[in-house]
Amino acid sequence: NTDKHYLADLATVGIPVVPTHFVEPDAEPMEALATFLATFDTAEFVVKPTVSAGARDTQRYGRDQQFAAGNHVARLLDQERSVMLQPYLASVDRCGETALLYFDGQFSHAIRKSAQLAPGEGARQAPMALGDIAAGSATVAEQALAERVLAATARLRQLEAPLAYARVDLLIGADGEPCLLELELTEPSLFFAQAPGSAARLAGLLASRLADGTVRARMDPA
């Protein structure tokens, strides 16, 4: 889950994801960028590595910044890192993103996060969320999609029990419907401060799993 190639797996089984073009280390950067821009009619786009956190090494570009964007892609490829190219969805500036938090497969709470990438801002090096983060509510459509994402993940990975915790990050797509930006399963920020009582609920769940041996059994391949 630390490598965002999983988005392609989820798209294959019908999950609506932010449109993504993957560029692998053996690719020619400007050629890959040209292919992406010919495929997607987007005024702005995002360059980011497939392995990152908190928008580190991620930057927003306009179509008139293709040379700078190509250099960004080349730097990442030179480091043997795979790259993602995505259209920048205009809804992000209006609505931000919604994160839905699930504990033991059950919806716990949601937060709203404002846009993280400002026009003209350089690639971020410190992995952190910027802007406003506030308690929010999930729409029926957002919650339905989040649950589809978790169900698809369980099928793909043949999980026998619900995940102890998961965070499903959604944006509003060009069609006005929610789509998946990221699925955070490996030590994600769970935004306890925005949902009083949520930390205690998760602690209780983990204590229960430890007590009945569920955690040990799932972590020990023997």
mmCIF file with all atom_site columns, C-alpha atoms in Angstrom:
data_model
loop_
_atom_site.group_PDB
_atom_site.id
_atom_site.type_symbol
_atom_site.label_atom_id
_atom_site.label_alt_id
_atom_site.label_comp_id
_atom_site.label_asym_id
_atom_site.label_entity_id
_atom_site.label_seq_id
_atom_site.pdbx_PDB_ins_code
_atom_site.Cartn_x
_atom_site.Cartn_y
_atom_site.Cartn_z
_atom_site.occupancy
_atom_site.B_iso_or_equiv
_atom_site.pdbx_formal_charge
_atom_site.auth_seq_id
_atom_site.auth_comp_id
_atom_site.auth_asym_id
_atom_site.auth_atom_id
_atom_site.pdbx_PDB_model_num
ATOM 1   C CA . ASN A 1 1   ? 0.000   0.000   0.000   1.00 0.00 ? 1   ASN A CA 1
ATOM 2   C CA . THR A 1 2   ? 2.979   2.338   0.239   1.00 0.00 ? 2   THR A CA 1
ATOM 3   C CA . ASP A 1 3   ? 3.286   2.176   -3.576  1.00 0.00 ? 3   ASP A CA 1
ATOM 4   C CA . LYS A 1 4   ? 0.417   3.903   -5.380  1.00 0.00 ? 4   LYS A CA 1
ATOM 5   C CA . HIS A 1 5   ? 0.465   1.465   -8.278  1.00 0.00 ? 5   HIS A CA 1
ATOM 6   C CA . TYR A 1 6   ? -2.431  -0.079  -6.311  1.00 0.00 ? 6   TYR A CA 1
ATOM 7   C CA . LEU A 1 7   ? -4.640  2.573   -7.945  1.00 0.00 ? 7   LEU A CA 1
ATOM 8   C CA . ALA A 1 8   ? -4.280  0.685   -11.228 1.00 0.00 ? 8   ALA A CA 1
ATOM 9   C CA . ASP A 1 9   ? -5.376  -2.544  -9.541  1.00 0.00 ? 9   ASP A CA 1
ATOM 10  C CA . LEU A 1 10  ? -8.483  -0.872  -8.136  1.00 0.00 ? 10  LEU A CA 1
ATOM 11  C CA . ALA A 1 11  ? -9.292  0.829   -11.444 1.00 0.00 ? 11  ALA A CA 1
ATOM 12  C CA . THR A 1 12  ? -9.138  -2.576  -13.150 1.00 0.00 ? 12  THR A CA 1
ATOM 13  C CA . VAL A 1 13  ? -11.970 -3.868  -10.953 1.00 0.00 ? 13  VAL A CA 1
ATOM 14  C CA . GLY A 1 14  ? -14.168 -0.836  -11.598 1.00 0.00 ? 14  GLY A CA 1
ATOM 15  C CA . ILE A 1 15  ? -13.269 1.617   -8.830  1.00 0.00 ? 15  ILE A CA 1
ATOM 16  C CA . PRO A 1 16  ? -13.354 5.224   -10.113 1.00 0.00 ? 16  PRO A CA 1
ATOM 17  C CA . VAL A 1 17  ? -9.914  6.675   -9.407  1.00 0.00 ? 17  VAL A CA 1
ATOM 18  C CA . VAL A 1 18  ? -8.309  10.008  -10.267 1.00 0.00 ? 18  VAL A CA 1
ATOM 19  C CA . PRO A 1 19  ? -7.086  9.431   -13.849 1.00 0.00 ? 19  PRO A CA 1
ATOM 20  C CA . THR A 1 20  ? -3.459  8.349   -13.573 1.00 0.00 ? 20  THR A CA 1
ATOM 21  C CA . HIS A 1 21  ? -0.661  7.773   -16.092 1.00 0.00 ? 21  HIS A CA 1
ATOM 22  C CA . PHE A 1 22  ? 2.273   5.812   -14.644 1.00 0.00 ? 22  PHE A CA 1
ATOM 23  C CA . VAL A 1 23  ? 5.799   6.456   -15.895 1.00 0.00 ? 23  VAL A CA 1
ATOM 24  C CA . GLU A 1 24  ? 8.447   3.840   -15.117 1.00 0.00 ? 24  GLU A CA 1
ATOM 25  C CA . PRO A 1 25  ? 12.198  4.462   -14.655 1.00 0.00 ? 25  PRO A CA 1
ATOM 26  C CA . ASP A 1 26  ? 13.141  3.207   -18.159 1.00 0.00 ? 26  ASP A CA 1
ATOM 27  C CA . ALA A 1 27  ? 10.836  5.744   -19.886 1.00 0.00 ? 27  ALA A CA 1
ATOM 28  C CA . GLU A 1 28  ? 11.869  8.907   -21.724 1.00 0.00 ? 28  GLU A CA 1
ATOM 29  C CA . PRO A 1 29  ? 10.440  11.720  -19.555 1.00 0.00 ? 29  PRO A CA 1
ATOM 30  C CA . MET A 1 30  ? 9.405   14.281  -22.175 1.00 0.00 ? 30  MET A CA 1
ATOM 31  C CA . GLU A 1 31  ? 7.888   11.606  -24.382 1.00 0.00 ? 31  GLU A CA 1
ATOM 32  C CA . ALA A 1 32  ? 5.886   10.230  -21.452 1.00 0.00 ? 32  ALA A CA 1
ATOM 33  C CA . LEU A 1 33  ? 4.694   13.730  -20.537 1.00 0.00 ? 33  LEU A CA 1
ATOM 34  C CA . ALA A 1 34  ? 3.690   14.461  -24.143 1.00 0.00 ? 34  ALA A CA 1
ATOM 35  C CA . THR A 1 35  ? 1.683   11.218  -24.267 1.00 0.00 ? 35  THR A CA 1
ATOM 36  C CA . PHE A 1 36  ? -0.097  12.128  -21.051 1.00 0.00 ? 36  PHE A CA 1
ATOM 37  C CA . LEU A 1 37  ? -0.983  15.654  -22.206 1.00 0.00 ? 37  LEU A CA 1
ATOM 38  C CA . ALA A 1 38  ? -2.229  14.321  -25.546 1.00 0.00 ? 38  ALA A CA 1
ATOM 39  C CA . THR A 1 39  ? -4.491  11.893  -23.692 1.00 0.00 ? 39  THR A CA 1
ATOM 40  C CA . PHE A 1 40  ? -5.905  14.257  -21.082 1.00 0.00 ? 40  PHE A CA 1
ATOM 41  C CA . ASP A 1 41  ? -7.420  17.637  -21.948 1.00 0.00 ? 41  ASP A CA 1
ATOM 42  C CA . THR A 1 42  ? -6.418  19.310  -18.692 1.00 0.00 ? 42  THR A CA 1
ATOM 43  C CA . ALA A 1 43  ? -5.276  22.876  -18.020 1.00 0.00 ? 43  ALA A CA 1
ATOM 44  C CA . GLU A 1 44  ? -3.204  21.778  -15.027 1.00 0.00 ? 44  GLU A CA 1
ATOM 45  C CA . PHE A 1 45  ? -1.659  18.518  -13.930 1.00 0.00 ? 45  PHE A CA 1
ATOM 46  C CA . VAL A 1 46  ? 0.289   16.964  -11.072 1.00 0.00 ? 46  VAL A CA 1
ATOM 47  C CA . VAL A 1 47  ? 3.647   15.194  -11.047 1.00 0.00 ? 47  VAL A CA 1
ATOM 48  C CA . LYS A 1 48  ? 4.372   12.945  -8.072  1.00 0.00 ? 48  LYS A CA 1
ATOM 49  C CA . PRO A 1 49  ? 6.271   9.772   -7.212  1.00 0.00 ? 49  PRO A CA 1
ATOM 50  C CA . THR A 1 50  ? 4.370   6.553   -6.612  1.00 0.00 ? 50  THR A CA 1
ATOM 51  C CA . VAL A 1 51  ? 6.046   6.211   -3.210  1.00 0.00 ? 51  VAL A CA 1
ATOM 52  C CA . SER A 1 52  ? 5.692   9.346   -1.111  1.00 0.00 ? 52  SER A CA 1
ATOM 53  C CA . ALA A 1 53  ? 3.785   10.839  1.820   1.00 0.00 ? 53  ALA A CA 1
ATOM 54  C CA . GLY A 1 54  ? 2.362   14.231  2.680   1.00 0.00 ? 54  GLY A CA 1
ATOM 55  C CA . ALA A 1 55  ? 2.783   15.479  -0.926  1.00 0.00 ? 55  ALA A CA 1
ATOM 56  C CA . ARG A 1 56  ? 6.578   15.161  -0.758  1.00 0.00 ? 56  ARG A CA 1
ATOM 57  C CA . ASP A 1 57  ? 8.222   15.635  -4.203  1.00 0.00 ? 57  ASP A CA 1
ATOM 58  C CA . THR A 1 58  ? 4.794   16.529  -5.617  1.00 0.00 ? 58  THR A CA 1
ATOM 59  C CA . GLN A 1 59  ? 4.081   19.608  -7.719  1.00 0.00 ? 59  GLN A CA 1
ATOM 60  C CA . ARG A 1 60  ? 1.238   21.198  -9.672  1.00 0.00 ? 60  ARG A CA 1
ATOM 61  C CA . TYR A 1 61  ? 1.946   22.472  -13.196 1.00 0.00 ? 61  TYR A CA 1
ATOM 62  C CA . GLY A 1 62  ? 0.168   24.285  -16.020 1.00 0.00 ? 62  GLY A CA 1
ATOM 63  C CA . ARG A 1 63  ? 0.436   23.221  -19.655 1.00 0.00 ? 63  ARG A CA 1
ATOM 64  C CA . ASP A 1 64  ? 2.820   26.118  -20.259 1.00 0.00 ? 64  ASP A CA 1
ATOM 65  C CA . GLN A 1 65  ? 5.278   24.557  -17.767 1.00 0.00 ? 65  GLN A CA 1
ATOM 66  C CA . GLN A 1 66  ? 6.016   21.375  -19.680 1.00 0.00 ? 66  GLN A CA 1
ATOM 67  C CA . PHE A 1 67  ? 9.798   21.847  -19.626 1.00 0.00 ? 67  PHE A CA 1
ATOM 68  C CA . ALA A 1 68  ? 9.870   22.260  -15.837 1.00 0.00 ? 68  ALA A CA 1
ATOM 69  C CA . ALA A 1 69  ? 7.489   19.341  -15.399 1.00 0.00 ? 69  ALA A CA 1
ATOM 70  C CA . GLY A 1 70  ? 9.627   17.178  -17.681 1.00 0.00 ? 70  GLY A CA 1
ATOM 71  C CA . ASN A 1 71  ? 12.687  17.985  -15.590 1.00 0.00 ? 71  ASN A CA 1
ATOM 72  C CA . HIS A 1 72  ? 10.764  17.008  -12.455 1.00 0.00 ? 72  HIS A CA 1
ATOM 73  C CA . VAL A 1 73  ? 9.808   13.678  -14.025 1.00 0.00 ? 73  VAL A CA 1
ATOM 74  C CA . ALA A 1 74  ? 13.412  13.126  -15.142 1.00 0.00 ? 74  ALA A CA 1
ATOM 75  C CA . ARG A 1 75  ? 14.783  13.761  -11.639 1.00 0.00 ? 75  ARG A CA 1
ATOM 76  C CA . LEU A 1 76  ? 12.458  11.179  -10.141 1.00 0.00 ? 76  LEU A CA 1
ATOM 77  C CA . LEU A 1 77  ? 13.183  8.621   -12.869 1.00 0.00 ? 77  LEU A CA 1
ATOM 78  C CA . ASP A 1 78  ? 16.928  9.133   -12.409 1.00 0.00 ? 78  ASP A CA 1
ATOM 79  C CA . GLN A 1 79  ? 16.408  8.106   -8.776  1.00 0.00 ? 79  GLN A CA 1
ATOM 80  C CA . GLU A 1 80  ? 14.799  4.854   -10.027 1.00 0.00 ? 80  GLU A CA 1
ATOM 81  C CA . ARG A 1 81  ? 11.409  6.041   -8.793  1.00 0.00 ? 81  ARG A CA 1
ATOM 82  C CA . SER A 1 82  ? 8.170   5.472   -10.690 1.00 0.00 ? 82  SER A CA 1
ATOM 83  C CA . VAL A 1 83  ? 6.129   8.603   -11.430 1.00 0.00 ? 83  VAL A CA 1
ATOM 84  C CA . MET A 1 84  ? 2.434   9.424   -11.561 1.00 0.00 ? 84  MET A CA 1
ATOM 85  C CA . LEU A 1 85  ? 0.942   12.050  -13.869 1.00 0.00 ? 85  LEU A CA 1
ATOM 86  C CA . GLN A 1 86  ? -2.604  13.115  -13.029 1.00 0.00 ? 86  GLN A CA 1
ATOM 87  C CA . PRO A 1 87  ? -4.950  15.860  -14.226 1.00 0.00 ? 87  PRO A CA 1
ATOM 88  C CA . TYR A 1 88  ? -5.422  18.508  -11.555 1.00 0.00 ? 88  TYR A CA 1
ATOM 89  C CA . LEU A 1 89  ? -9.133  18.419  -10.783 1.00 0.00 ? 89  LEU A CA 1
ATOM 90  C CA . ALA A 1 90  ? -10.652 21.898  -10.544 1.00 0.00 ? 90  ALA A CA 1
ATOM 91  C CA . SER A 1 91  ? -12.971 20.703  -7.783  1.00 0.00 ? 91  SER A CA 1
ATOM 92  C CA . VAL A 1 92  ? -10.005 20.483  -5.396  1.00 0.00 ? 92  VAL A CA 1
ATOM 93  C CA . ASP A 1 93  ? -9.733  24.270  -5.177  1.00 0.00 ? 93  ASP A CA 1
ATOM 94  C CA . ARG A 1 94  ? -13.476 24.589  -4.538  1.00 0.00 ? 94  ARG A CA 1
ATOM 95  C CA . CYS A 1 95  ? -14.147 21.608  -2.296  1.00 0.00 ? 95  CYS A CA 1
ATOM 96  C CA . GLY A 1 96  ? -10.795 20.235  -1.157  1.00 0.00 ? 96  GLY A CA 1
ATOM 97  C CA . GLU A 1 97  ? -10.708 16.526  -0.416  1.00 0.00 ? 97  GLU A CA 1
ATOM 98  C CA . THR A 1 98  ? -12.674 14.297  1.912   1.00 0.00 ? 98  THR A CA 1
ATOM 99  C CA . ALA A 1 99  ? -11.048 11.612  4.021   1.00 0.00 ? 99  ALA A CA 1
ATOM 100 C CA . LEU A 1 100 ? -13.241 8.847   5.422   1.00 0.00 ? 100 LEU A CA 1
ATOM 101 C CA . LEU A 1 101 ? -11.865 6.869   8.371   1.00 0.00 ? 101 LEU A CA 1
ATOM 102 C CA . TYR A 1 102 ? -12.840 3.246   9.016   1.00 0.00 ? 102 TYR A CA 1
ATOM 103 C CA . PHE A 1 103 ? -12.054 1.136   12.076  1.00 0.00 ? 103 PHE A CA 1
ATOM 104 C CA . ASP A 1 104 ? -12.608 -2.625  11.804  1.00 0.00 ? 104 ASP A CA 1
ATOM 105 C CA . GLY A 1 105 ? -14.505 -2.053  8.571   1.00 0.00 ? 105 GLY A CA 1
ATOM 106 C CA . GLN A 1 106 ? -16.968 0.386   10.167  1.00 0.00 ? 106 GLN A CA 1
ATOM 107 C CA . PHE A 1 107 ? -17.190 4.090   9.343   1.00 0.00 ? 107 PHE A CA 1
ATOM 108 C CA . SER A 1 108 ? -15.784 6.186   12.199  1.00 0.00 ? 108 SER A CA 1
ATOM 109 C CA . HIS A 1 109 ? -15.547 9.814   11.035  1.00 0.00 ? 109 HIS A CA 1
ATOM 110 C CA . ALA A 1 110 ? -14.691 12.106  8.143   1.00 0.00 ? 110 ALA A CA 1
ATOM 111 C CA . ILE A 1 111 ? -12.595 15.220  7.673   1.00 0.00 ? 111 ILE A CA 1
ATOM 112 C CA . ARG A 1 112 ? -12.323 17.874  4.997   1.00 0.00 ? 112 ARG A CA 1
ATOM 113 C CA . LYS A 1 113 ? -8.905  19.000  3.861   1.00 0.00 ? 113 LYS A CA 1
ATOM 114 C CA . SER A 1 114 ? -8.330  22.127  1.777   1.00 0.00 ? 114 SER A CA 1
ATOM 115 C CA . ALA A 1 115 ? -6.254  22.105  -1.435  1.00 0.00 ? 115 ALA A CA 1
ATOM 116 C CA . GLN A 1 116 ? -2.655  21.087  -0.746  1.00 0.00 ? 116 GLN A CA 1
ATOM 117 C CA . LEU A 1 117 ? -0.912  22.213  -3.948  1.00 0.00 ? 117 LEU A CA 1
ATOM 118 C CA . ALA A 1 118 ? -0.805  25.928  -4.723  1.00 0.00 ? 118 ALA A CA 1
ATOM 119 C CA . PRO A 1 119 ? -0.111  27.189  -8.279  1.00 0.00 ? 119 PRO A CA 1
ATOM 120 C CA . GLY A 1 120 ? 3.553   28.090  -8.699  1.00 0.00 ? 120 GLY A CA 1
ATOM 121 C CA . GLU A 1 121 ? 4.634   26.351  -5.500  1.00 0.00 ? 121 GLU A CA 1
ATOM 122 C CA . GLY A 1 122 ? 7.771   24.221  -5.757  1.00 0.00 ? 122 GLY A CA 1
ATOM 123 C CA . ALA A 1 123 ? 7.878   20.514  -4.989  1.00 0.00 ? 123 ALA A CA 1
ATOM 124 C CA . ARG A 1 124 ? 7.477   20.017  -1.268  1.00 0.00 ? 124 ARG A CA 1
ATOM 125 C CA . GLN A 1 125 ? 10.262  18.284  0.656   1.00 0.00 ? 125 GLN A CA 1
ATOM 126 C CA . ALA A 1 126 ? 8.784   18.125  4.162   1.00 0.00 ? 126 ALA A CA 1
ATOM 127 C CA . PRO A 1 127 ? 6.023   15.469  4.182   1.00 0.00 ? 127 PRO A CA 1
ATOM 128 C CA . MET A 1 128 ? 3.093   17.198  5.836   1.00 0.00 ? 128 MET A CA 1
ATOM 129 C CA . ALA A 1 129 ? -0.446  18.313  5.164   1.00 0.00 ? 129 ALA A CA 1
ATOM 130 C CA . LEU A 1 130 ? -0.922  22.055  4.790   1.00 0.00 ? 130 LEU A CA 1
ATOM 131 C CA . GLY A 1 131 ? -4.017  24.215  4.820   1.00 0.00 ? 131 GLY A CA 1
ATOM 132 C CA . ASP A 1 132 ? -7.231  23.780  6.749   1.00 0.00 ? 132 ASP A CA 1
ATOM 133 C CA . ILE A 1 133 ? -8.195  20.382  8.127   1.00 0.00 ? 133 ILE A CA 1
ATOM 134 C CA . ALA A 1 134 ? -11.576 20.237  9.814   1.00 0.00 ? 134 ALA A CA 1
ATOM 135 C CA . ALA A 1 135 ? -14.181 17.739  10.913  1.00 0.00 ? 135 ALA A CA 1
ATOM 136 C CA . GLY A 1 136 ? -16.557 17.021  8.068   1.00 0.00 ? 136 GLY A CA 1
ATOM 137 C CA . SER A 1 137 ? -19.340 14.774  6.935   1.00 0.00 ? 137 SER A CA 1
ATOM 138 C CA . ALA A 1 138 ? -19.391 12.254  4.129   1.00 0.00 ? 138 ALA A CA 1
ATOM 139 C CA . THR A 1 139 ? -22.150 12.237  1.545   1.00 0.00 ? 139 THR A CA 1
ATOM 140 C CA . VAL A 1 140 ? -24.062 9.071   0.778   1.00 0.00 ? 140 VAL A CA 1
ATOM 141 C CA . ALA A 1 141 ? -22.139 8.769   -2.506  1.00 0.00 ? 141 ALA A CA 1
ATOM 142 C CA . GLU A 1 142 ? -18.778 9.247   -0.786  1.00 0.00 ? 142 GLU A CA 1
ATOM 143 C CA . GLN A 1 143 ? -19.502 6.646   1.864   1.00 0.00 ? 143 GLN A CA 1
ATOM 144 C CA . ALA A 1 144 ? -20.774 4.190   -0.744  1.00 0.00 ? 144 ALA A CA 1
ATOM 145 C CA . LEU A 1 145 ? -17.592 4.583   -2.789  1.00 0.00 ? 145 LEU A CA 1
ATOM 146 C CA . ALA A 1 146 ? -15.345 4.236   0.258   1.00 0.00 ? 146 ALA A CA 1
ATOM 147 C CA . GLU A 1 147 ? -17.057 0.964   1.143   1.00 0.00 ? 147 GLU A CA 1
ATOM 148 C CA . ARG A 1 148 ? -16.677 -0.274  -2.441  1.00 0.00 ? 148 ARG A CA 1
ATOM 149 C CA . VAL A 1 149 ? -12.953 0.520   -2.232  1.00 0.00 ? 149 VAL A CA 1
ATOM 150 C CA . LEU A 1 150 ? -12.546 -1.451  0.993   1.00 0.00 ? 150 LEU A CA 1
ATOM 151 C CA . ALA A 1 151 ? -14.556 -4.382  -0.360  1.00 0.00 ? 151 ALA A CA 1
ATOM 152 C CA . ALA A 1 152 ? -12.505 -4.468  -3.570  1.00 0.00 ? 152 ALA A CA 1
ATOM 153 C CA . THR A 1 153 ? -9.273  -4.349  -1.570  1.00 0.00 ? 153 THR A CA 1
ATOM 154 C CA . ALA A 1 154 ? -10.435 -7.265  0.564   1.00 0.00 ? 154 ALA A CA 1
ATOM 155 C CA . ARG A 1 155 ? -11.191 -9.311  -2.570  1.00 0.00 ? 155 ARG A CA 1
ATOM 156 C CA . LEU A 1 156 ? -7.927  -8.430  -4.315  1.00 0.00 ? 156 LEU A CA 1
ATOM 157 C CA . ARG A 1 157 ? -5.798  -9.206  -1.258  1.00 0.00 ? 157 ARG A CA 1
ATOM 158 C CA . GLN A 1 158 ? -7.925  -12.130 -0.050  1.00 0.00 ? 158 GLN A CA 1
ATOM 159 C CA . LEU A 1 159 ? -8.331  -10.618 3.397   1.00 0.00 ? 159 LEU A CA 1
ATOM 160 C CA . GLU A 1 160 ? -10.107 -12.836 5.889   1.00 0.00 ? 160 GLU A CA 1
ATOM 161 C CA . ALA A 1 161 ? -11.029 -10.074 8.355   1.00 0.00 ? 161 ALA A CA 1
ATOM 162 C CA . PRO A 1 162 ? -11.740 -6.336  8.111   1.00 0.00 ? 162 PRO A CA 1
ATOM 163 C CA . LEU A 1 163 ? -8.728  -4.051  8.256   1.00 0.00 ? 163 LEU A CA 1
ATOM 164 C CA . ALA A 1 164 ? -8.098  -2.636  11.719  1.00 0.00 ? 164 ALA A CA 1
ATOM 165 C CA . TYR A 1 165 ? -8.018  0.852   10.213  1.00 0.00 ? 165 TYR A CA 1
ATOM 166 C CA . ALA A 1 166 ? -8.190  2.492   6.810   1.00 0.00 ? 166 ALA A CA 1
ATOM 167 C CA . ARG A 1 167 ? -8.415  5.998   5.400   1.00 0.00 ? 167 ARG A CA 1
ATOM 168 C CA . VAL A 1 168 ? -10.095 6.565   2.049   1.00 0.00 ? 168 VAL A CA 1
ATOM 169 C CA . ASP A 1 169 ? -9.240  9.920   0.429   1.00 0.00 ? 169 ASP A CA 1
ATOM 170 C CA . LEU A 1 170 ? -11.743 11.124  -2.165  1.00 0.00 ? 170 LEU A CA 1
ATOM 171 C CA . LEU A 1 171 ? -12.043 14.022  -4.603  1.00 0.00 ? 171 LEU A CA 1
ATOM 172 C CA . ILE A 1 172 ? -14.930 15.157  -6.785  1.00 0.00 ? 172 ILE A CA 1
ATOM 173 C CA . GLY A 1 173 ? -14.244 14.116  -10.366 1.00 0.00 ? 173 GLY A CA 1
ATOM 174 C CA . ALA A 1 174 ? -14.967 15.983  -13.589 1.00 0.00 ? 174 ALA A CA 1
ATOM 175 C CA . ASP A 1 175 ? -18.348 14.224  -13.731 1.00 0.00 ? 175 ASP A CA 1
ATOM 176 C CA . GLY A 1 176 ? -19.353 15.579  -10.314 1.00 0.00 ? 176 GLY A CA 1
ATOM 177 C CA . GLU A 1 177 ? -19.057 12.156  -8.666  1.00 0.00 ? 177 GLU A CA 1
ATOM 178 C CA . PRO A 1 178 ? -16.502 11.113  -6.030  1.00 0.00 ? 178 PRO A CA 1
ATOM 179 C CA . CYS A 1 179 ? -13.357 9.309   -7.110  1.00 0.00 ? 179 CYS A CA 1
ATOM 180 C CA . LEU A 1 180 ? -10.469 7.757   -5.222  1.00 0.00 ? 180 LEU A CA 1
ATOM 181 C CA . LEU A 1 181 ? -7.324  9.809   -4.677  1.00 0.00 ? 181 LEU A CA 1
ATOM 182 C CA . GLU A 1 182 ? -5.557  7.513   -2.200  1.00 0.00 ? 182 GLU A CA 1
ATOM 183 C CA . LEU A 1 183 ? -6.268  4.540   0.039   1.00 0.00 ? 183 LEU A CA 1
ATOM 184 C CA . GLU A 1 184 ? -4.122  4.825   3.168   1.00 0.00 ? 184 GLU A CA 1
ATOM 185 C CA . LEU A 1 185 ? -3.633  1.559   5.053   1.00 0.00 ? 185 LEU A CA 1
ATOM 186 C CA . THR A 1 186 ? -0.060  1.841   6.338   1.00 0.00 ? 186 THR A CA 1
ATOM 187 C CA . GLU A 1 187 ? 0.241   4.172   9.338   1.00 0.00 ? 187 GLU A CA 1
ATOM 188 C CA . PRO A 1 188 ? -1.983  6.912   7.924   1.00 0.00 ? 188 PRO A CA 1
ATOM 189 C CA . SER A 1 189 ? -2.915  10.099  9.721   1.00 0.00 ? 189 SER A CA 1
ATOM 190 C CA . LEU A 1 190 ? -6.238  9.241   11.330  1.00 0.00 ? 190 LEU A CA 1
ATOM 191 C CA . PHE A 1 191 ? -7.208  12.780  12.418  1.00 0.00 ? 191 PHE A CA 1
ATOM 192 C CA . PHE A 1 192 ? -8.135  11.923  15.997  1.00 0.00 ? 192 PHE A CA 1
ATOM 193 C CA . ALA A 1 193 ? -8.145  15.621  16.962  1.00 0.00 ? 193 ALA A CA 1
ATOM 194 C CA . GLN A 1 194 ? -11.050 16.286  14.601  1.00 0.00 ? 194 GLN A CA 1
ATOM 195 C CA . ALA A 1 195 ? -13.158 13.440  16.040  1.00 0.00 ? 195 ALA A CA 1
ATOM 196 C CA . PRO A 1 196 ? -13.268 13.277  19.844  1.00 0.00 ? 196 PRO A CA 1
ATOM 197 C CA . GLY A 1 197 ? -13.429 9.706   21.083  1.00 0.00 ? 197 GLY A CA 1
ATOM 198 C CA . SER A 1 198 ? -12.012 8.183   17.898  1.00 0.00 ? 198 SER A CA 1
ATOM 199 C CA . ALA A 1 199 ? -8.577  7.470   19.406  1.00 0.00 ? 199 ALA A CA 1
ATOM 200 C CA . ALA A 1 200 ? -10.173 5.591   22.308  1.00 0.00 ? 200 ALA A CA 1
ATOM 201 C CA . ARG A 1 201 ? -12.310 3.566   19.884  1.00 0.00 ? 201 ARG A CA 1
ATOM 202 C CA . LEU A 1 202 ? -9.293  2.484   17.864  1.00 0.00 ? 202 LEU A CA 1
ATOM 203 C CA . ALA A 1 203 ? -7.256  1.737   20.994  1.00 0.00 ? 203 ALA A CA 1
ATOM 204 C CA . GLY A 1 204 ? -10.084 -0.454  22.266  1.00 0.00 ? 204 GLY A CA 1
ATOM 205 C CA . LEU A 1 205 ? -10.267 -2.299  18.955  1.00 0.00 ? 205 LEU A CA 1
ATOM 206 C CA . LEU A 1 206 ? -6.515  -2.947  18.884  1.00 0.00 ? 206 LEU A CA 1
ATOM 207 C CA . ALA A 1 207 ? -6.521  -4.084  22.517  1.00 0.00 ? 207 ALA A CA 1
ATOM 208 C CA . SER A 1 208 ? -9.333  -6.516  21.718  1.00 0.00 ? 208 SER A CA 1
ATOM 209 C CA . ARG A 1 209 ? -7.468  -7.914  18.722  1.00 0.00 ? 209 ARG A CA 1
ATOM 210 C CA . LEU A 1 210 ? -4.308  -8.352  20.765  1.00 0.00 ? 210 LEU A CA 1
ATOM 211 C CA . ALA A 1 211 ? -6.238  -10.083 23.533  1.00 0.00 ? 211 ALA A CA 1
ATOM 212 C CA . ASP A 1 212 ? -7.835  -12.654 21.237  1.00 0.00 ? 212 ASP A CA 1
ATOM 213 C CA . GLY A 1 213 ? -4.673  -13.221 19.187  1.00 0.00 ? 213 GLY A CA 1
ATOM 214 C CA . THR A 1 214 ? -6.067  -11.810 15.929  1.00 0.00 ? 214 THR A CA 1
ATOM 215 C CA . VAL A 1 215 ? -3.190  -9.385  15.426  1.00 0.00 ? 215 VAL A CA 1
ATOM 216 C CA . ARG A 1 216 ? -0.503  -11.975 16.180  1.00 0.00 ? 216 ARG A CA 1
ATOM 217 C CA . ALA A 1 217 ? -2.134  -14.593 13.951  1.00 0.00 ? 217 ALA A CA 1
ATOM 218 C CA . ARG A 1 218 ? -2.365  -12.233 10.997  1.00 0.00 ? 218 ARG A CA 1
ATOM 219 C CA . MET A 1 219 ? 1.215   -10.970 11.337  1.00 0.00 ? 219 MET A CA 1
ATOM 220 C CA . ASP A 1 220 ? 2.908   -14.352 11.885  1.00 0.00 ? 220 ASP A CA 1
ATOM 221 C CA . PRO A 1 221 ? 3.120   -16.255 8.549   1.00 0.00 ? 221 PRO A CA 1
ATOM 222 C CA . ALA A 1 222 ? 3.887   -19.478 10.455  1.00 0.00 ? 222 ALA A CA 1
#
